[in-house]
mmCIF file of C-alpha atoms and ligand atoms in Angstrom:
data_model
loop_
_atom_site.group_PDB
_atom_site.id
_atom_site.type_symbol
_atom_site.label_atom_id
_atom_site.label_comp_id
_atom_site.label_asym_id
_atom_site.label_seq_id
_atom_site.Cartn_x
_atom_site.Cartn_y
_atom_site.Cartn_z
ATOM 1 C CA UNK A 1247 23.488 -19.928 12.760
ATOM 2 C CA UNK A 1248 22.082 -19.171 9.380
ATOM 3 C CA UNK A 1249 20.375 -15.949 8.490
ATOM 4 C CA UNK A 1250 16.965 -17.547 8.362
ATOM 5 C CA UNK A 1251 17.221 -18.743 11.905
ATOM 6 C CA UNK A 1252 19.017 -15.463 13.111
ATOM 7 C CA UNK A 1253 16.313 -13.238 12.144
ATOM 8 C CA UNK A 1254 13.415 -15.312 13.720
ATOM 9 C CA UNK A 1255 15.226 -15.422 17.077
ATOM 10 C CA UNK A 1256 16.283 -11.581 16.829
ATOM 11 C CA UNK A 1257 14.538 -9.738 14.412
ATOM 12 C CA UNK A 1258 16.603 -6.484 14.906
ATOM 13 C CA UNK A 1259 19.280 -6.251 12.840
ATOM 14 C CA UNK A 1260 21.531 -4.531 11.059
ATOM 15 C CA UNK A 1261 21.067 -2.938 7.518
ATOM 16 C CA UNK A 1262 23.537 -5.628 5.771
ATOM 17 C CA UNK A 1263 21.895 -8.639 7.893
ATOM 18 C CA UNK A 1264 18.182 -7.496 6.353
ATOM 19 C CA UNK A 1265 20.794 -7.790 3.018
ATOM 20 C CA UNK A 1266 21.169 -11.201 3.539
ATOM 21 C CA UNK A 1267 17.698 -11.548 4.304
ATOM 22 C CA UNK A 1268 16.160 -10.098 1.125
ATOM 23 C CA UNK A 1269 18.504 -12.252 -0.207
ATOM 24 C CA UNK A 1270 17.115 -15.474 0.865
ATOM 25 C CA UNK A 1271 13.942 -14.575 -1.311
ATOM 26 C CA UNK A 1272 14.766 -17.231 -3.871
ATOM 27 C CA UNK A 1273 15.532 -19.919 -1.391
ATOM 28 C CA UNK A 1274 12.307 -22.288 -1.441
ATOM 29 C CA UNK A 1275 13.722 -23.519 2.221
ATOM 30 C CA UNK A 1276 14.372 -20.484 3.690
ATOM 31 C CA UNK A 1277 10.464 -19.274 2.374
ATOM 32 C CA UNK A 1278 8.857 -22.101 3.836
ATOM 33 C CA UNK A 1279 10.490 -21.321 6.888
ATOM 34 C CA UNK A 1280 10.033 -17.697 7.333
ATOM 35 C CA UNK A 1281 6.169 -18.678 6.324
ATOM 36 C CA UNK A 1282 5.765 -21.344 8.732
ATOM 37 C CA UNK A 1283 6.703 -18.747 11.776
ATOM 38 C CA UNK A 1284 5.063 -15.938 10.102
ATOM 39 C CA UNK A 1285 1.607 -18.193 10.424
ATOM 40 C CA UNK A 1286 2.959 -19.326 13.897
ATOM 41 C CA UNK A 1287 3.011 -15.588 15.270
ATOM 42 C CA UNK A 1288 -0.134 -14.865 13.296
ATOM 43 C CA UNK A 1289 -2.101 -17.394 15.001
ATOM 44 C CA UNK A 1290 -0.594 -16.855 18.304
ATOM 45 C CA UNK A 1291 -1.997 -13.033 17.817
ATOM 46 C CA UNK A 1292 -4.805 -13.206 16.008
ATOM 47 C CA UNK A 1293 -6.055 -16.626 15.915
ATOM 48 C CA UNK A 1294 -7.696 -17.836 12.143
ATOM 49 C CA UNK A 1295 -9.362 -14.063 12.287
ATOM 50 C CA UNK A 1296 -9.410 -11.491 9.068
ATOM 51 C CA UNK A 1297 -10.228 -8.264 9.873
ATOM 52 C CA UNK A 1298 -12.138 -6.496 6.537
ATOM 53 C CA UNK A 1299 -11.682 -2.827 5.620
ATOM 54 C CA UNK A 1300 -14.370 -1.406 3.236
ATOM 55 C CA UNK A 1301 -12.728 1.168 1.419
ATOM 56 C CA UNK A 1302 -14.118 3.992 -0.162
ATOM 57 C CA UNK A 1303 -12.404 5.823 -3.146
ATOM 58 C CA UNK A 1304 -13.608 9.006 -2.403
ATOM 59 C CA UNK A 1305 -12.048 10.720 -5.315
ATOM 60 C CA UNK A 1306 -10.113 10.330 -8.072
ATOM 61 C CA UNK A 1307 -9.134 14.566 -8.368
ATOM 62 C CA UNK A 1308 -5.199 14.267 -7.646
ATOM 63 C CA UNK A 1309 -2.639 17.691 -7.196
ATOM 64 C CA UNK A 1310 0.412 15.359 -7.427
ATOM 65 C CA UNK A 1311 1.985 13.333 -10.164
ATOM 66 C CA UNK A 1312 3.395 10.389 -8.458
ATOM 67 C CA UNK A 1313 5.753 8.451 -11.648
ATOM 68 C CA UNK A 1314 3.638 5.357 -10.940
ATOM 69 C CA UNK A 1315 0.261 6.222 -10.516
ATOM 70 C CA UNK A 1316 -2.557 5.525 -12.839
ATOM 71 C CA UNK A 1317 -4.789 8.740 -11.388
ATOM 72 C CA UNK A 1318 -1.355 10.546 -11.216
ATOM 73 C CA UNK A 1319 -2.730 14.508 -12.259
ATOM 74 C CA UNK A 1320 -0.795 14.549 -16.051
ATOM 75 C CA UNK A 1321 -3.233 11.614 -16.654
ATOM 76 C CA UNK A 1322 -5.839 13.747 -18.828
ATOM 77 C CA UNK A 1323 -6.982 9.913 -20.277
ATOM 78 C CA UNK A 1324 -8.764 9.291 -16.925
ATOM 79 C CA UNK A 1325 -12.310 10.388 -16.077
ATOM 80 C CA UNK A 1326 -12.446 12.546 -13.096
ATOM 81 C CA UNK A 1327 -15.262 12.181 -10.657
ATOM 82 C CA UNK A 1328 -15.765 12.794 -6.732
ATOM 83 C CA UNK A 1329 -18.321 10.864 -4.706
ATOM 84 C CA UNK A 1330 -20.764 13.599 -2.322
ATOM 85 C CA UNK A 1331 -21.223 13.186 1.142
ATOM 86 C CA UNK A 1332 -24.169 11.841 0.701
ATOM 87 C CA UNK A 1333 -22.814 9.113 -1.780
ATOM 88 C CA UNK A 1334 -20.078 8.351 0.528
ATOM 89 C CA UNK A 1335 -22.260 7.514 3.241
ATOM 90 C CA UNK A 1336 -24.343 5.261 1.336
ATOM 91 C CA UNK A 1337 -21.757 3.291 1.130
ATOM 92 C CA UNK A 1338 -20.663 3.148 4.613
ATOM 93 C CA UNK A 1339 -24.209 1.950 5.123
ATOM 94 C CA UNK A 1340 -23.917 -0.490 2.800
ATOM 95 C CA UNK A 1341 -20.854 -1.861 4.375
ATOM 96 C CA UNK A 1342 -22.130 -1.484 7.792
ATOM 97 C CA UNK A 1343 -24.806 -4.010 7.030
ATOM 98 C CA UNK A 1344 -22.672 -6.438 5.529
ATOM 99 C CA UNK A 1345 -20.592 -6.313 8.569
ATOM 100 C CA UNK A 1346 -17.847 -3.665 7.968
ATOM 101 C CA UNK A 1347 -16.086 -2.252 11.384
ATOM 102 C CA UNK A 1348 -13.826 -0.100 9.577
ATOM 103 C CA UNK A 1349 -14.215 2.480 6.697
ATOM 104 C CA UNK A 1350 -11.044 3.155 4.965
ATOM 105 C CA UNK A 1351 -11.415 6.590 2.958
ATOM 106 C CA UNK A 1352 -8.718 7.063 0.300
ATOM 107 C CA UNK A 1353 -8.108 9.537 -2.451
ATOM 108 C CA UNK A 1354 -5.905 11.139 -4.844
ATOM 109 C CA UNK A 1355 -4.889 14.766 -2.756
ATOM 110 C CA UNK A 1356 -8.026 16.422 -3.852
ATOM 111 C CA UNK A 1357 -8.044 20.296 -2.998
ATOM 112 C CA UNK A 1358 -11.677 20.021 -3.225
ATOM 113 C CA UNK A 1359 -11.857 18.093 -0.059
ATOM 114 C CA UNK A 1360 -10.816 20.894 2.345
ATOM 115 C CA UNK A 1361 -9.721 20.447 5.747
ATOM 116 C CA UNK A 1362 -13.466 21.712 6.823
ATOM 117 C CA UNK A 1363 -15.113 19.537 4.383
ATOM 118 C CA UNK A 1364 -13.005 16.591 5.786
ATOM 119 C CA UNK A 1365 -13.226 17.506 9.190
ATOM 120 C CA UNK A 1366 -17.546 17.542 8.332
ATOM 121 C CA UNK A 1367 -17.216 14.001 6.911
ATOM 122 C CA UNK A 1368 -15.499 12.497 9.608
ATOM 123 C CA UNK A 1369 -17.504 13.690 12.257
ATOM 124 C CA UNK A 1370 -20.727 12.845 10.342
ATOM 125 C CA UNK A 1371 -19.348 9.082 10.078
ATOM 126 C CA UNK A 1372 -18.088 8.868 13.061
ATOM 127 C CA UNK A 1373 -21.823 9.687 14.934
ATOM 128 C CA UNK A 1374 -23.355 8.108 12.253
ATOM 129 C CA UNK A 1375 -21.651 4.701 12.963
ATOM 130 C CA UNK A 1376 -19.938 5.708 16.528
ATOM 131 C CA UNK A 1377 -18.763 1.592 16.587
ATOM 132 C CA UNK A 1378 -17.162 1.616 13.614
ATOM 133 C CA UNK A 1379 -13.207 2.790 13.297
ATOM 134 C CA UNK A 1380 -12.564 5.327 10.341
ATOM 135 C CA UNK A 1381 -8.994 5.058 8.524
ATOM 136 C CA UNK A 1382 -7.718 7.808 6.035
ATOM 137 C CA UNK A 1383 -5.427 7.427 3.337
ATOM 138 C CA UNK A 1384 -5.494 10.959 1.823
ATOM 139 C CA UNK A 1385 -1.915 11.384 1.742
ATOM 140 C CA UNK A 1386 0.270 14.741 3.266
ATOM 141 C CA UNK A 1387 -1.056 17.020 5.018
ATOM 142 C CA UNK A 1388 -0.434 19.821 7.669
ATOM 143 C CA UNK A 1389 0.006 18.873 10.741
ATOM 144 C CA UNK A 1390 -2.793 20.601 12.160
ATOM 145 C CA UNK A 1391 -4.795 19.165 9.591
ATOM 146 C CA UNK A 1392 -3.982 16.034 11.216
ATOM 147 C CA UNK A 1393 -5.029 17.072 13.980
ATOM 148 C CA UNK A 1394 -8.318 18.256 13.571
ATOM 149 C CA UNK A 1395 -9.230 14.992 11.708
ATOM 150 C CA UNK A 1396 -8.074 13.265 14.330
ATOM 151 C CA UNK A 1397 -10.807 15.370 16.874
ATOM 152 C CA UNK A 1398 -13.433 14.580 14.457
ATOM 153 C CA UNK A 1399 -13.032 10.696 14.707
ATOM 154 C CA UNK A 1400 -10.446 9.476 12.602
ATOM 155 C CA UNK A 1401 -8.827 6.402 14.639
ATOM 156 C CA UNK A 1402 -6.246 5.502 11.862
ATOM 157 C CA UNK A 1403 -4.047 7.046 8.758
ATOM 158 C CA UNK A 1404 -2.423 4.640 6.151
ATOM 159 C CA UNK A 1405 0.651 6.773 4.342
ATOM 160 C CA UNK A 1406 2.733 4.317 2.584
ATOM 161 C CA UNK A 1407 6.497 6.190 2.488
ATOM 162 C CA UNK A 1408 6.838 4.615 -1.017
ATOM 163 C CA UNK A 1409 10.068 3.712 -0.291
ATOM 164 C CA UNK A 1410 12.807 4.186 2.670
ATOM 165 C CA UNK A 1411 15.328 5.669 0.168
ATOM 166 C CA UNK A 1412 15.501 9.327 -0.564
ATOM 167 C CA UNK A 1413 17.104 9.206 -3.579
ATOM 168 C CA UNK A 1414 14.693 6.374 -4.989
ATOM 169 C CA UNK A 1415 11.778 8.543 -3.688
ATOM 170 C CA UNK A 1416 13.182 11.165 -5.504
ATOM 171 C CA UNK A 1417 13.594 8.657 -8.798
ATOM 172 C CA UNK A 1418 9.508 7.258 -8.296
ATOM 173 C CA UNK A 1419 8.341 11.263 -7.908
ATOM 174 C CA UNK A 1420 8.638 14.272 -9.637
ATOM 175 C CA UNK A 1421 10.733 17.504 -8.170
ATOM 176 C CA UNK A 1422 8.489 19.087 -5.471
ATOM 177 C CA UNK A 1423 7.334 16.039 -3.820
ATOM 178 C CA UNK A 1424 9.463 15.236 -0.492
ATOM 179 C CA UNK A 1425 10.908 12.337 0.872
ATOM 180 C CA UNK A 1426 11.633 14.051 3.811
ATOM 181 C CA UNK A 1427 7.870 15.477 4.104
ATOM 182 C CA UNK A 1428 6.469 12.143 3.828
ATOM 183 C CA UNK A 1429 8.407 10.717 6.919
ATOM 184 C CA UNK A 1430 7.856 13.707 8.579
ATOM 185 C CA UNK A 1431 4.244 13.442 8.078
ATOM 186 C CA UNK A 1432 4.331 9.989 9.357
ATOM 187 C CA UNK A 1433 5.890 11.123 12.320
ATOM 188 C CA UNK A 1434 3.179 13.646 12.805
ATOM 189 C CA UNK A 1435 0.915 11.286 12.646
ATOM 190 C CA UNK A 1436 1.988 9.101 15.278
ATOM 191 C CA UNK A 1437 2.565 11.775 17.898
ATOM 192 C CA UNK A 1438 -1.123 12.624 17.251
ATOM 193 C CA UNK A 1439 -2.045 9.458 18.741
ATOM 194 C CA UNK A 1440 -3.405 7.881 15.137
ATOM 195 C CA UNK A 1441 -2.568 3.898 14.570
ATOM 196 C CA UNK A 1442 -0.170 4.520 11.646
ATOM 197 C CA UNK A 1443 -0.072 2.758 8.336
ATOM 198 C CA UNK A 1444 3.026 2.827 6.269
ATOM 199 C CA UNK A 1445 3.087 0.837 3.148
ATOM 200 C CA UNK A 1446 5.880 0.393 0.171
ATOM 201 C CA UNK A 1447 5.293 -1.566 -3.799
ATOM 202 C CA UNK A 1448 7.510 -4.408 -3.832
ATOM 203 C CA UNK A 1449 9.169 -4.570 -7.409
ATOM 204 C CA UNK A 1450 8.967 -0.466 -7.788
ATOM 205 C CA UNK A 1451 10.929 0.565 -10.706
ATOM 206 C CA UNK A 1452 14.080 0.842 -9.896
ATOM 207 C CA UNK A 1453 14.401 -1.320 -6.546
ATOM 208 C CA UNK A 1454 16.761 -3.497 -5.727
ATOM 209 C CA UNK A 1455 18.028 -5.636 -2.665
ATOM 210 C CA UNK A 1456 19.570 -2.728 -0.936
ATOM 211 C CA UNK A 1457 16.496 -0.851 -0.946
ATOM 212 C CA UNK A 1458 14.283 -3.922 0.284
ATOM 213 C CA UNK A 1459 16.975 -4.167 2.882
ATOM 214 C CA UNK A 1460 16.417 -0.114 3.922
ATOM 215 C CA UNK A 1461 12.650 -0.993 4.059
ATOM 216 C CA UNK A 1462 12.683 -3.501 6.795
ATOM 217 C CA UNK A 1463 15.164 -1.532 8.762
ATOM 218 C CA UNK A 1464 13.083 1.238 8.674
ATOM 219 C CA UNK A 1465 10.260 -0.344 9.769
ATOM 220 C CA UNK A 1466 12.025 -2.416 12.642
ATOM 221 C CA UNK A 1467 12.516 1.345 14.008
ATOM 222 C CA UNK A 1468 8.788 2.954 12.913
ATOM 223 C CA UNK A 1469 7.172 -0.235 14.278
ATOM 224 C CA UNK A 1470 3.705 1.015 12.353
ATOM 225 C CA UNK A 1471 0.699 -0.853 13.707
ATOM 226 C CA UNK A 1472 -0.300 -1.373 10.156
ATOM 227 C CA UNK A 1473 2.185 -2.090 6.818
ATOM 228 C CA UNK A 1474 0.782 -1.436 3.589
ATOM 229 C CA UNK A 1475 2.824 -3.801 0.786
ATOM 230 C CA UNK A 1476 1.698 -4.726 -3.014
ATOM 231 C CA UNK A 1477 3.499 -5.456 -5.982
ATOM 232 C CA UNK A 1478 3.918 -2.754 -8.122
ATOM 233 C CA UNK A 1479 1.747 -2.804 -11.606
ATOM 234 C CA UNK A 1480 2.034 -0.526 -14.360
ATOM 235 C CA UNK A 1481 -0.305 1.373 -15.775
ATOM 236 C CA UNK A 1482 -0.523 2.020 -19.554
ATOM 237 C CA UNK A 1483 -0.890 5.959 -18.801
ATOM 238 C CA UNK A 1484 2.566 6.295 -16.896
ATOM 239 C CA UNK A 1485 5.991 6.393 -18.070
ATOM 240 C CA UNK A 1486 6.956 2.986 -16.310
ATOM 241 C CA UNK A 1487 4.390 1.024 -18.700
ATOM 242 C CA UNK A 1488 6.935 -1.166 -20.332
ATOM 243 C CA UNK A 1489 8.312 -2.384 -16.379
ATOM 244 C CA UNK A 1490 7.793 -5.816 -15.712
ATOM 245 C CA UNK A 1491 5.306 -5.544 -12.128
ATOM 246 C CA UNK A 1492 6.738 -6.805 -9.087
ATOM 247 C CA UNK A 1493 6.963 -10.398 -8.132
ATOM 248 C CA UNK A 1494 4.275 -12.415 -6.195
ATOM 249 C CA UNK A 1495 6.971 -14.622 -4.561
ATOM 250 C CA UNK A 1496 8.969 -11.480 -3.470
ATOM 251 C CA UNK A 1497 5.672 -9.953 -1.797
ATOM 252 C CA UNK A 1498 5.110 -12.915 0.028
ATOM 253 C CA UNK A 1499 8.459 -13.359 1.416
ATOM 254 C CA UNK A 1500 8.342 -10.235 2.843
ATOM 255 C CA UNK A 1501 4.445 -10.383 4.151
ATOM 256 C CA UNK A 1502 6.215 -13.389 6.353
ATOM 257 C CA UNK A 1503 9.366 -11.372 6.996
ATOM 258 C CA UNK A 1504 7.104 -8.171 8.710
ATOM 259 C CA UNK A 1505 4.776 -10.198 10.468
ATOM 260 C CA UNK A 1506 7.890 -11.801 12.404
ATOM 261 C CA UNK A 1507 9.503 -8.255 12.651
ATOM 262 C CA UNK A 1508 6.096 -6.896 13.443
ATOM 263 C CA UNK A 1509 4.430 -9.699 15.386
ATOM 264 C CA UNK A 1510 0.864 -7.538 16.028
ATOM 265 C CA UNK A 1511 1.170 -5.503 12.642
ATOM 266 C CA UNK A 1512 -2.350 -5.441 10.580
ATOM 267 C CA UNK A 1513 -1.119 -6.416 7.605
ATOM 268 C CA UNK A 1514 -3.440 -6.331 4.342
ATOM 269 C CA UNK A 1515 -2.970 -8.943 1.959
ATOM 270 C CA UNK A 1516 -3.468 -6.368 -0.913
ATOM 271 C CA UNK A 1517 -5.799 -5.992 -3.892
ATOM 272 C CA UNK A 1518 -2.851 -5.394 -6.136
ATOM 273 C CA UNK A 1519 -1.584 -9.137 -4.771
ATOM 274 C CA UNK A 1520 -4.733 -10.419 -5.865
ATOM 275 C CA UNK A 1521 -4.396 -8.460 -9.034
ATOM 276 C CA UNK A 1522 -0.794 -10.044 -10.304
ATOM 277 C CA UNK A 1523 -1.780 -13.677 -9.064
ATOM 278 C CA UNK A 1524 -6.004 -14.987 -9.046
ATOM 279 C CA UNK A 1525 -5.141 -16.956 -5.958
ATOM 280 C CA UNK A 1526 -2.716 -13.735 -4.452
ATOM 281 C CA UNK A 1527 -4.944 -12.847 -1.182
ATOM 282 C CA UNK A 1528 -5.457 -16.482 -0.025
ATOM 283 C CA UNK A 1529 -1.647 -16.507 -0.427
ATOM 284 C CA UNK A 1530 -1.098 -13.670 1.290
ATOM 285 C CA UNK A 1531 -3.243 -14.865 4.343
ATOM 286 C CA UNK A 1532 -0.986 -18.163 4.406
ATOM 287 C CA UNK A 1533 2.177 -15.882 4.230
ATOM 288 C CA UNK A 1534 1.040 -14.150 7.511
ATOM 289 C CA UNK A 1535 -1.363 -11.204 6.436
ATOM 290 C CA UNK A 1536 -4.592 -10.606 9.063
ATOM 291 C CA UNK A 1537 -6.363 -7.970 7.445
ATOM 292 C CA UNK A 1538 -8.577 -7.589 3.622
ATOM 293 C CA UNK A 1539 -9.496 -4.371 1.782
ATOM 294 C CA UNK A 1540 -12.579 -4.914 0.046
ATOM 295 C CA UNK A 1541 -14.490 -2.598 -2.392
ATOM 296 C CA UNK A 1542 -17.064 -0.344 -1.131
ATOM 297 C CA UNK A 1543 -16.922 2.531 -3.264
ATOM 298 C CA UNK A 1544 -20.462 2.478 -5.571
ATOM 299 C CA UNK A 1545 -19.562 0.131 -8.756
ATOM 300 C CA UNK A 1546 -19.887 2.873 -11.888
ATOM 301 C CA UNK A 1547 -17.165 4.804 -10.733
ATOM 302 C CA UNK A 1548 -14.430 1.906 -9.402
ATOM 303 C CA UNK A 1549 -12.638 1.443 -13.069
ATOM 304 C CA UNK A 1550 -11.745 5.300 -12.975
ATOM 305 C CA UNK A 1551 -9.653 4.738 -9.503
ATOM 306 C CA UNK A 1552 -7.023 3.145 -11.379
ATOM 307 C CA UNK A 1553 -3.636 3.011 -9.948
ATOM 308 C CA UNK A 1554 -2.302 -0.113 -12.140
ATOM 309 C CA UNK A 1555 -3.831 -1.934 -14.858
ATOM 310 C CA UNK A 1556 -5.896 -4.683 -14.788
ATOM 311 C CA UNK A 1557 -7.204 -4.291 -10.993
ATOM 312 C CA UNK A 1558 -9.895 -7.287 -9.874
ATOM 313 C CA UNK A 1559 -13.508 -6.596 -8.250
ATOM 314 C CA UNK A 1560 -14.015 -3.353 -10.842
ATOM 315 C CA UNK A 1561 -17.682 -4.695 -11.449
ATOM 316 C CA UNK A 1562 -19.021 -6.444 -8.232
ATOM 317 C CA UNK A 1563 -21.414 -5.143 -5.976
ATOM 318 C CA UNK A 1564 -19.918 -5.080 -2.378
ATOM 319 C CA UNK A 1565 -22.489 -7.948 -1.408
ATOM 320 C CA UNK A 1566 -21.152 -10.178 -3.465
ATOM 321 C CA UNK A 1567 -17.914 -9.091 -3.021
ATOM 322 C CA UNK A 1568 -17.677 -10.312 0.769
ATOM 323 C CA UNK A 1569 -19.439 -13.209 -0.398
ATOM 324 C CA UNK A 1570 -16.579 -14.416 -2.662
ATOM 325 C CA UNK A 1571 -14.382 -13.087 0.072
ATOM 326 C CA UNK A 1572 -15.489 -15.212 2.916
ATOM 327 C CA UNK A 1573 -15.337 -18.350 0.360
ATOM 328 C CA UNK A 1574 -11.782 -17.336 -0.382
ATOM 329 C CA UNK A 1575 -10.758 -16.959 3.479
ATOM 330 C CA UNK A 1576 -12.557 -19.813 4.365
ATOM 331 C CA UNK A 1577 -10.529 -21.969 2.213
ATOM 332 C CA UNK A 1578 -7.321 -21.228 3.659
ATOM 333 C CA UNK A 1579 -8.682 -22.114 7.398
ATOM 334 C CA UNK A 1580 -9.658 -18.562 8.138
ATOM 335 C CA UNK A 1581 -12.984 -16.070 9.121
ATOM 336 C CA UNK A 1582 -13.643 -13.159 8.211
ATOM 337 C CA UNK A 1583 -15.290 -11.453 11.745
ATOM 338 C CA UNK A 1584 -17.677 -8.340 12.533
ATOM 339 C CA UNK A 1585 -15.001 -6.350 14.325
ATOM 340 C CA UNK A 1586 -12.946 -3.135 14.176
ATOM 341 C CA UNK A 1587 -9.880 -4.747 14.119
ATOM 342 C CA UNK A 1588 -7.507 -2.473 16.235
ATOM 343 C CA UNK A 1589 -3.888 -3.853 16.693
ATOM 344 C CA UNK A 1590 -3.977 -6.282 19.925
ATOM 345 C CA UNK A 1591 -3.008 -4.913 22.708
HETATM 346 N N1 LIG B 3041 -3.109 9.796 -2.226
HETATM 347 C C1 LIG B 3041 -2.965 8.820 -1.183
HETATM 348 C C2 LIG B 3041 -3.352 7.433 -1.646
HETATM 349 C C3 LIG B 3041 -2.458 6.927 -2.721
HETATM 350 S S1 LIG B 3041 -3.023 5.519 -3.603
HETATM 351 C C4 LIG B 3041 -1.555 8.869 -0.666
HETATM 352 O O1 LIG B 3041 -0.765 9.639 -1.178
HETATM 353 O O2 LIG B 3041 -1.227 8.154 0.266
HETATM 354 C C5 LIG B 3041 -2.573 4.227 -2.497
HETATM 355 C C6 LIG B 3041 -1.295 3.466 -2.822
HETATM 356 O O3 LIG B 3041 -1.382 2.819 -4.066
HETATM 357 C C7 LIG B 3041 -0.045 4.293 -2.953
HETATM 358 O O4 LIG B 3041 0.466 4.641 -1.700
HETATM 359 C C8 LIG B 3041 0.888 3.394 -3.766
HETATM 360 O O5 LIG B 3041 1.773 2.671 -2.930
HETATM 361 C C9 LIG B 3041 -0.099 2.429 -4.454
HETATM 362 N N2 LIG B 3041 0.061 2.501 -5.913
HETATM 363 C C10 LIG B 3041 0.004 3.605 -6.716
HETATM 364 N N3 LIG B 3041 0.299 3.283 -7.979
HETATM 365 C C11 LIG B 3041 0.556 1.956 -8.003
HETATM 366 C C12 LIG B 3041 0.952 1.040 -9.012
HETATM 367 N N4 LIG B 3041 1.152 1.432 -10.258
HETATM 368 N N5 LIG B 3041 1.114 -0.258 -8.656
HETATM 369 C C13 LIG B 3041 0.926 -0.665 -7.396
HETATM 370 N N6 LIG B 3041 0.571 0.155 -6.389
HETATM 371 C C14 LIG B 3041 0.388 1.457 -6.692
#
């Protein structure tokens, strides 16, 4: 039995099998395969359903100085700003009314935002909007941190590991960031009873087969309800501006591969996908993705939450945004729904 075939019937395998896998990237057969039950198990979970996330940028302030990252905290380029609470849930209202179920706040790891002011936010949304799930993406903290989040109302974290390789972590960040802290935080995470998010860029400087091969075994052990994955893009401000950014066709090969390893995973097809390629999110949905991350945060201060170059949606009001959304969906046989979207049982 070929790879292909040996993977969709047992998705558990060993490190050199997922080798093979990755390696079946290029092979416009073994794609169209992997697709074709990726959109099976899709549909057999979710029906044609997208669930949409509005996300709020909360701030751009960063402590760390992640290789990659456009708001990384060396780049003095970038216009700092940090929306109030009162800002921040404006725009939950705003996407409450156009039908958002789940607010998704992310930052850089802003010391501002103390574990009291956090813990004050989240419990404001949450009784504000007690139908609505609220995700974080505010990268590592303390445990107890966690925790008390958690109390307030948080339902879900998304903490991309970056990578599953320790020393390619250690290539992607400087000395003093941990691969080992990042895991462990994910861990943390779980045990608190959140629905986990972790997340890698495909294409990452420095990534190879071996490495894509590390990712899925790690996640066929994880099992996060949700997997983060977008190409990665430079960013003029970071020392990896000359890379080339990671390749659609790669991205969606392995948006196929983790829905069949994952069969109930939420699995955003990314605004960096529809960054790289103008048709990337529709092709995402086809390659087995569920889930969109539209803009909520308020439009002025969008272009200075800049992780790559060149990311889409910088100007549009969040109306309009879900407008060209549900077109977009629609067109690939799909609906966006009203709905919080937690993993099905
Ligand atoms: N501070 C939070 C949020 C980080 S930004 C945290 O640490 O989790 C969200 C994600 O954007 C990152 O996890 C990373 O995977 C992605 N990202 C950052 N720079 C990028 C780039 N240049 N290209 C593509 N994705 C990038």
């Amino acid at each position: 039995m070929n790879i292909i075939e040996q993977f969709i019937n047992h998705p558990d395998m060993s490190l050199m099998e997922y080798e093979l896998l990755v390696e079946q990237a290029g092979n416009p057969e073994a794609v169209k395969r992997l697709q074709e039950e990726a959109l099976r198990i899709r549909r057999q979970y979710y029906g044609d359903k997208v669930y949409i996330r509005g996300l709020i940028e909360f701030t751009n302030y960063c402590k760390n100085n992640c290789y990659y990252c456009g708001i990384r905290r060396d780049n003095k380029s970038l216009q700092r700003y940090r929306l109030t609470k009162e800002q921040i849930m404006e725009c939950c209202q705003n996407g409450y009314d156009l039908g958002f179920r789940t607010f998704v706040f992310q930052g850089g790891e802003d010391p501002w935002f103390t574990e009291d002011r956090m813990v004050s936010l989240v419990r404001s949304v949450h009784e504000a909007w007690p139908d609505c799930a609220i995700t974080l993406s505010v990268g590592e903290l303390p445990k107890e941190t966690y925790r008390a989040l958690k109390k307030a109302g948080a339902d879900r974290y998304l903490l991309r590991h970056e990578t599953a390789d320790k020393s390619h972590y250690e290539s992607l960040h400087p000395e003093g960031m941990s691969f080992s802290n990042r895991m462990q935080c994910l861990q943390n995470l779980r045990a608190l009873g959140y629905q986990v998010g972790a997340g890698f860029m495909v294409g990452s400087p420095g990534q190879n087969k071996f490495h894509l091969a590390k990712e899925l075994y790690f996640l066929s052990h994880f099992k996060p309800d949700m997997v983060g994955i977008g190409p990665f893009i430079p960013h003029h401000k970071t020392r990896y501006k000359e890379e080339p950014a990671g390749a659609v066709s790669m991205t969606l090969f392995l948006l196929s591969v983790i829905r069949i390893l994952l069969p109930k995973v939420l699995l955003p097809a990314t605004t960096a996908l529809g960054t790289i390629d103008p048709y990337g999110r529709e092709k995402g949905l086809l390659a087995g993705a569920n889930v969109i991350m539209p803009n909520l945060s308020p439009e002025k201060y969008r272009k200075n939450y800049a992780l790559y170059d060149n990311k889409i949606c910088m100007g549009e009001e969040a109306a309009k945004c879900i407008r060209c959304l549900e077109k977009r969906v629609a067109s690939v046989g799909a609906q966006i729904v009203v709905d919080r979207g937690d993993v099905c049982k």
